[in-house]
Amino acid sequence: MTDTASRPRALTAKPSAGARFDTALGWSPRVGPNMILRILLCVLVFCIFALPFMAIISGAFDRNSSPTDISLLPKSFTLRNFEAATQQGLWGYLLNSLVVAGGGLLLQMTVSVFAAYSLSRKKFRGQALVLLLVLMTMMLPEEIIGIPLSLVLGDLPLLGISLRGSVLAVILPVGIWGFSIFIMSEFMKEIPGEIEEAARLDGVGEFRMLFTIILPLCKPALGVIGIFGFMMVWDQYLLPLIAANDPSDYTLTVALSVLRNDTTVGPGVLLAGALMAMVPSLLVYLFLQRSMIRGITSGATKG
């Protein structure tokens, strides 16, 4: 039996918060040219990535926001831009986006789990061809499939119904995404087969095997496809545009692009709408970032 008290102090002592911070950034506690260079690089990266977001936040709350004079802090704080955004119906478009993104992501994760389980844990004829078709969906830009997709949505094969003007017209096409299926499939392949064999000896069925044994081990992968899947559906522009029957069906992304050409709408309203569009993505990222980092890290260590 190992005596904990006899272990070397260096192995048992926990590193301080400052030491972990230094190690994570690759910093040395010693002040010198290397530390100054790294600080300057961090400031440069922060300016490149964070300044556009700060400009959006500032312009959304600025009474006199202008596209040629955007500052990091609002010169004259006001909520008038959000009142004007309400008059333009942007909150309704935001609700449309939330419904489409939530439904699309739920369908996409469901399809990914079942498809990945079949591709990674089962053997069937034509499996390689199915995986190739899944990967090909990642190589086709939406501009190429826009016209045939528009025809299909207007006259659904076999059923002969039109989905235009409904949320299903946007949710169904984004429900199958090769990236999500590929990520989930690769993660399920790494689960040892002995776990599955032991469960089958105990009489575990297919659905119980998937939802109580396989899926709990794939939480990092669910975090990865949750974030990237939400961003993929949320940023859709062409599909909501061709699926809409009238402007009330637009999502927030499409509505902002239309309002941009309206000369009666000021830049402050557009920036307020951009801030409204940015908040849900940030919340999803903050909620799932731990799972996403674990998933990416586990993939890197396996490679």
Coordinates of C-alpha atoms in Angstrom, one line a residue:
M1 CA 0.0 0.0 0.0
T2 CA 1.4 3.4 -1.0
D3 CA 2.0 5.8 1.8
T4 CA 0.9 9.2 0.8
A5 CA 3.0 10.9 3.5
S6 CA 6.1 9.3 2.0
R7 CA 5.7 10.8 -1.4
P8 CA 8.0 13.6 -2.5
R9 CA 6.8 17.0 -1.7
A10 CA 7.0 18.1 -5.3
L11 CA 4.5 15.4 -6.3
T12 CA 1.9 16.0 -3.6
A13 CA 2.0 19.8 -3.4
K14 CA -0.6 21.6 -5.5
P15 CA 0.7 24.4 -7.8
S16 CA -0.5 27.9 -6.9
A17 CA -3.0 29.8 -9.1
G18 CA -0.2 32.1 -10.3
A19 CA 2.0 29.1 -11.2
R20 CA -0.8 27.5 -13.2
F21 CA -1.4 30.8 -15.0
D22 CA 2.3 31.2 -15.9
T23 CA 2.5 27.6 -17.1
A24 CA -0.7 27.9 -19.3
L25 CA 0.7 31.0 -21.1
G26 CA 4.2 29.7 -21.2
W27 CA 5.4 32.7 -19.2
S28 CA 8.5 32.9 -17.0
P29 CA 8.1 34.6 -13.7
R30 CA 11.3 36.5 -14.5
V31 CA 10.8 39.9 -16.0
G32 CA 12.7 40.3 -19.2
P33 CA 12.4 40.8 -23.0
N34 CA 10.6 37.5 -23.5
M35 CA 7.8 38.5 -21.1
I36 CA 7.5 42.0 -22.6
L37 CA 7.3 40.5 -26.1
R38 CA 4.6 38.0 -25.0
I39 CA 2.6 40.8 -23.4
L40 CA 2.8 42.9 -26.6
L41 CA 1.6 39.9 -28.6
C42 CA -1.3 39.3 -26.2
V43 CA -2.3 42.9 -26.6
L44 CA -2.1 42.7 -30.4
V45 CA -4.2 39.6 -30.5
F46 CA -6.8 41.1 -28.1
C47 CA -7.0 44.2 -30.3
I48 CA -7.5 42.2 -33.5
F49 CA -10.3 39.9 -32.1
A50 CA -11.9 42.0 -29.4
L51 CA -12.1 45.5 -30.8
P52 CA -14.8 44.7 -33.4
F53 CA -17.0 43.3 -30.7
M54 CA -16.4 46.3 -28.4
A55 CA -17.2 48.6 -31.4
I56 CA -20.5 46.8 -31.8
I57 CA -21.4 47.2 -28.1
S58 CA -20.4 50.8 -28.1
G59 CA -22.3 51.7 -31.2
A60 CA -25.4 49.9 -30.0
F61 CA -25.6 52.2 -26.9
D62 CA -24.4 55.4 -28.6
R63 CA -27.0 58.1 -29.5
N64 CA -24.9 59.4 -32.4
S65 CA -23.3 56.3 -33.7
S66 CA -21.9 56.6 -37.2
P67 CA -20.3 54.1 -39.5
T68 CA -17.3 56.4 -40.0
D69 CA -16.9 57.3 -36.3
I70 CA -17.1 54.2 -34.2
S71 CA -15.5 54.4 -30.8
L72 CA -14.8 51.8 -28.1
L73 CA -17.0 53.6 -25.6
P74 CA -20.4 55.3 -26.2
K75 CA -20.0 59.1 -26.3
S76 CA -23.7 59.6 -25.4
F77 CA -25.3 56.6 -23.8
T78 CA -28.9 55.7 -24.8
L79 CA -31.3 52.9 -25.3
R80 CA -33.0 54.5 -28.2
N81 CA -31.4 52.2 -30.7
F82 CA -33.1 49.2 -29.1
E83 CA -36.4 51.0 -29.0
A84 CA -36.0 51.6 -32.8
A85 CA -35.0 48.0 -33.2
T86 CA -38.3 47.0 -31.5
Q87 CA -40.2 49.2 -34.0
Q88 CA -38.4 47.5 -36.9
G89 CA -39.5 44.1 -35.5
L90 CA -36.0 42.8 -34.8
W91 CA -37.1 41.0 -31.6
G92 CA -39.6 39.0 -33.7
Y93 CA -36.8 38.1 -36.1
L94 CA -34.6 37.1 -33.1
L95 CA -37.4 34.8 -31.9
N96 CA -37.5 33.2 -35.4
S97 CA -33.7 32.7 -35.2
L98 CA -34.0 31.1 -31.8
V99 CA -36.7 28.7 -32.9
V100 CA -34.8 27.7 -36.1
A101 CA -31.5 27.3 -34.3
G102 CA -32.9 25.4 -31.4
G103 CA -35.0 23.0 -33.5
G104 CA -32.2 22.6 -36.1
L105 CA -29.6 21.9 -33.5
L106 CA -31.8 19.3 -31.7
L107 CA -32.5 17.5 -34.9
Q108 CA -28.9 17.7 -36.0
M109 CA -27.6 16.2 -32.7
T110 CA -30.2 13.4 -32.8
V111 CA -29.3 12.5 -36.4
S112 CA -25.6 12.7 -35.6
V113 CA -25.9 10.3 -32.6
F114 CA -27.8 7.6 -34.5
A115 CA -25.8 7.9 -37.7
A116 CA -22.5 7.9 -35.8
Y117 CA -23.6 4.8 -33.7
S118 CA -24.4 2.9 -36.9
L119 CA -21.2 3.9 -38.7
S120 CA -18.8 3.4 -35.8
R121 CA -20.2 0.5 -33.8
K122 CA -21.9 -1.6 -36.5
K123 CA -20.8 -3.4 -39.7
F124 CA -23.0 -3.4 -42.8
R125 CA -22.6 -3.5 -46.6
G126 CA -21.9 -0.2 -48.2
Q127 CA -20.6 1.4 -44.9
A128 CA -17.7 3.0 -46.6
L129 CA -19.9 4.5 -49.3
V130 CA -22.3 6.0 -46.7
L131 CA -19.4 7.6 -44.9
L132 CA -18.1 9.0 -48.2
L133 CA -21.5 10.5 -49.0
V134 CA -21.6 12.0 -45.5
L135 CA -18.1 13.6 -46.0
M136 CA -19.2 14.9 -49.4
T137 CA -21.9 17.0 -47.8
M138 CA -19.1 19.0 -46.2
M139 CA -17.6 19.9 -49.5
L140 CA -20.7 21.3 -51.2
P141 CA -21.3 25.1 -50.5
E142 CA -24.8 26.1 -50.0
E143 CA -24.8 28.4 -53.1
I144 CA -24.5 25.3 -55.3
I145 CA -27.5 23.5 -53.7
G146 CA -29.5 26.6 -53.3
I147 CA -31.6 26.4 -56.5
P148 CA -32.5 22.6 -56.3
L149 CA -33.2 23.0 -52.6
S150 CA -35.6 25.8 -53.3
L151 CA -37.5 23.6 -55.8
V152 CA -37.6 20.7 -53.3
L153 CA -38.9 23.0 -50.5
G154 CA -41.7 24.3 -52.8
D155 CA -42.8 20.8 -53.8
L156 CA -41.7 18.1 -51.4
P157 CA -41.2 14.8 -53.3
L158 CA -43.7 12.0 -52.7
L159 CA -45.7 14.2 -50.3
G160 CA -46.4 17.0 -52.8
I161 CA -46.6 19.7 -50.1
S162 CA -44.8 23.0 -49.8
L163 CA -42.7 23.8 -46.7
R164 CA -42.0 27.4 -47.7
G165 CA -43.0 29.8 -45.0
S166 CA -42.6 27.3 -42.2
V167 CA -39.7 26.7 -39.8
L168 CA -39.4 23.1 -41.1
A169 CA -38.1 24.5 -44.4
V170 CA -35.0 25.7 -42.5
I171 CA -34.8 23.0 -39.8
L172 CA -35.0 19.9 -42.0
P173 CA -32.1 20.8 -44.4
V174 CA -29.7 21.6 -41.5
G175 CA -30.7 18.5 -39.6
I176 CA -28.0 16.5 -41.4
W177 CA -24.5 17.9 -41.3
G178 CA -21.5 15.8 -42.2
F179 CA -19.2 17.6 -39.7
S180 CA -21.3 16.6 -36.7
I181 CA -21.7 13.0 -37.9
F182 CA -18.0 12.7 -38.6
I183 CA -17.0 14.1 -35.2
M184 CA -19.4 11.9 -33.3
S185 CA -18.4 8.8 -35.3
E186 CA -14.7 9.3 -34.7
F187 CA -15.3 9.8 -31.0
M188 CA -17.5 6.6 -30.7
K189 CA -14.8 4.6 -32.5
E190 CA -12.4 5.2 -29.6
I191 CA -14.7 3.6 -27.0
P192 CA -13.3 0.2 -26.1
G193 CA -15.3 -2.8 -27.5
E194 CA -14.9 -4.6 -24.2
I195 CA -17.4 -2.3 -22.6
E196 CA -20.0 -3.0 -25.2
E197 CA -19.3 -6.8 -25.1
A198 CA -19.7 -6.8 -21.3
A199 CA -23.0 -4.9 -21.5
R200 CA -24.3 -7.4 -24.1
L201 CA -23.5 -10.3 -21.8
D202 CA -25.8 -8.6 -19.3
G203 CA -28.6 -8.5 -21.8
V204 CA -28.4 -4.8 -22.7
G205 CA -30.4 -3.9 -25.9
E206 CA -29.4 -1.5 -28.6
F207 CA -31.2 1.6 -27.4
R208 CA -30.1 1.1 -23.8
M209 CA -26.6 0.5 -25.1
L210 CA -26.6 3.8 -27.0
F211 CA -28.2 6.1 -24.4
T212 CA -26.9 4.6 -21.1
I213 CA -23.4 3.4 -22.0
I214 CA -22.1 4.9 -25.3
L215 CA -23.6 8.4 -25.2
P216 CA -22.5 9.3 -21.6
L217 CA -18.9 8.6 -22.7
C218 CA -19.4 11.1 -25.7
K219 CA -20.2 14.2 -23.7
P220 CA -17.1 16.1 -25.0
A221 CA -18.1 15.3 -28.6
L222 CA -21.7 16.5 -27.8
G223 CA -20.2 19.8 -26.6
V224 CA -18.2 20.2 -29.9
I225 CA -21.1 19.6 -32.2
G226 CA -23.4 21.6 -29.9
I227 CA -21.3 24.8 -30.4
F228 CA -20.3 24.3 -34.0
G229 CA -23.8 23.1 -35.0
F230 CA -25.5 26.1 -33.3
M231 CA -23.1 28.5 -35.1
M232 CA -23.8 26.7 -38.4
V233 CA -27.6 27.0 -38.1
W234 CA -27.5 30.5 -36.5
D235 CA -25.3 32.0 -39.4
Q236 CA -27.5 30.6 -42.1
Y237 CA -28.4 33.3 -44.7
L238 CA -29.3 31.7 -48.0
L239 CA -31.6 29.0 -46.7
P240 CA -33.9 31.2 -44.6
L241 CA -34.0 33.6 -47.5
I242 CA -35.3 31.1 -50.1
A243 CA -37.5 29.3 -47.5
A244 CA -39.4 32.5 -46.6
N245 CA -42.8 33.4 -48.1
D246 CA -42.8 36.9 -46.7
P247 CA -40.5 39.2 -44.6
S248 CA -42.1 38.1 -41.3
D249 CA -40.5 34.6 -41.9
Y250 CA -37.0 36.1 -41.9
T251 CA -34.4 35.2 -39.3
L252 CA -32.4 38.0 -37.6
T253 CA -29.4 37.4 -40.0
V254 CA -31.5 37.9 -43.1
A255 CA -33.5 40.8 -41.6
L256 CA -30.3 42.7 -40.7
S257 CA -29.0 42.3 -44.3
V258 CA -32.3 43.7 -45.7
L259 CA -32.4 46.6 -43.2
R260 CA -28.8 47.5 -44.1
N261 CA -30.1 48.8 -47.5
D262 CA -32.9 50.8 -45.9
T263 CA -31.8 54.4 -45.8
T264 CA -34.3 55.2 -43.1
V265 CA -32.6 52.9 -40.6
G266 CA -29.6 54.3 -38.8
P267 CA -26.4 52.5 -38.0
G268 CA -27.2 52.5 -34.3
V269 CA -30.2 50.2 -35.0
L270 CA -28.1 47.9 -37.1
L271 CA -25.5 47.7 -34.4
A272 CA -28.2 47.0 -31.8
G273 CA -29.4 44.2 -34.0
A274 CA -25.9 42.9 -34.4
L275 CA -25.5 42.8 -30.6
M276 CA -28.8 40.9 -30.3
A277 CA -27.5 38.4 -32.8
M278 CA -24.2 38.1 -31.0
V279 CA -25.5 37.3 -27.4
P280 CA -27.0 33.8 -28.0
S281 CA -23.8 32.6 -29.7
L282 CA -21.8 33.8 -26.7
L283 CA -24.1 32.2 -24.2
V284 CA -24.0 28.8 -26.1
Y285 CA -20.2 29.0 -26.2
L286 CA -19.9 29.9 -22.5
F287 CA -22.3 27.1 -21.5
L288 CA -20.6 24.4 -23.6
Q289 CA -16.9 25.6 -23.7
R290 CA -15.7 23.1 -21.1
S291 CA -17.1 20.1 -23.1
M292 CA -15.7 21.5 -26.3
I293 CA -12.2 22.0 -24.9
R294 CA -12.3 18.4 -23.5
G295 CA -13.4 17.1 -26.8
I296 CA -10.7 18.9 -28.8
T297 CA -8.0 18.0 -26.2
S298 CA -8.9 14.3 -26.3
G299 CA -8.8 14.3 -30.1
A300 CA -5.4 16.0 -30.0
T301 CA -3.9 13.5 -27.5
K302 CA -5.3 10.5 -29.5
G303 CA -3.7 11.9 -32.6

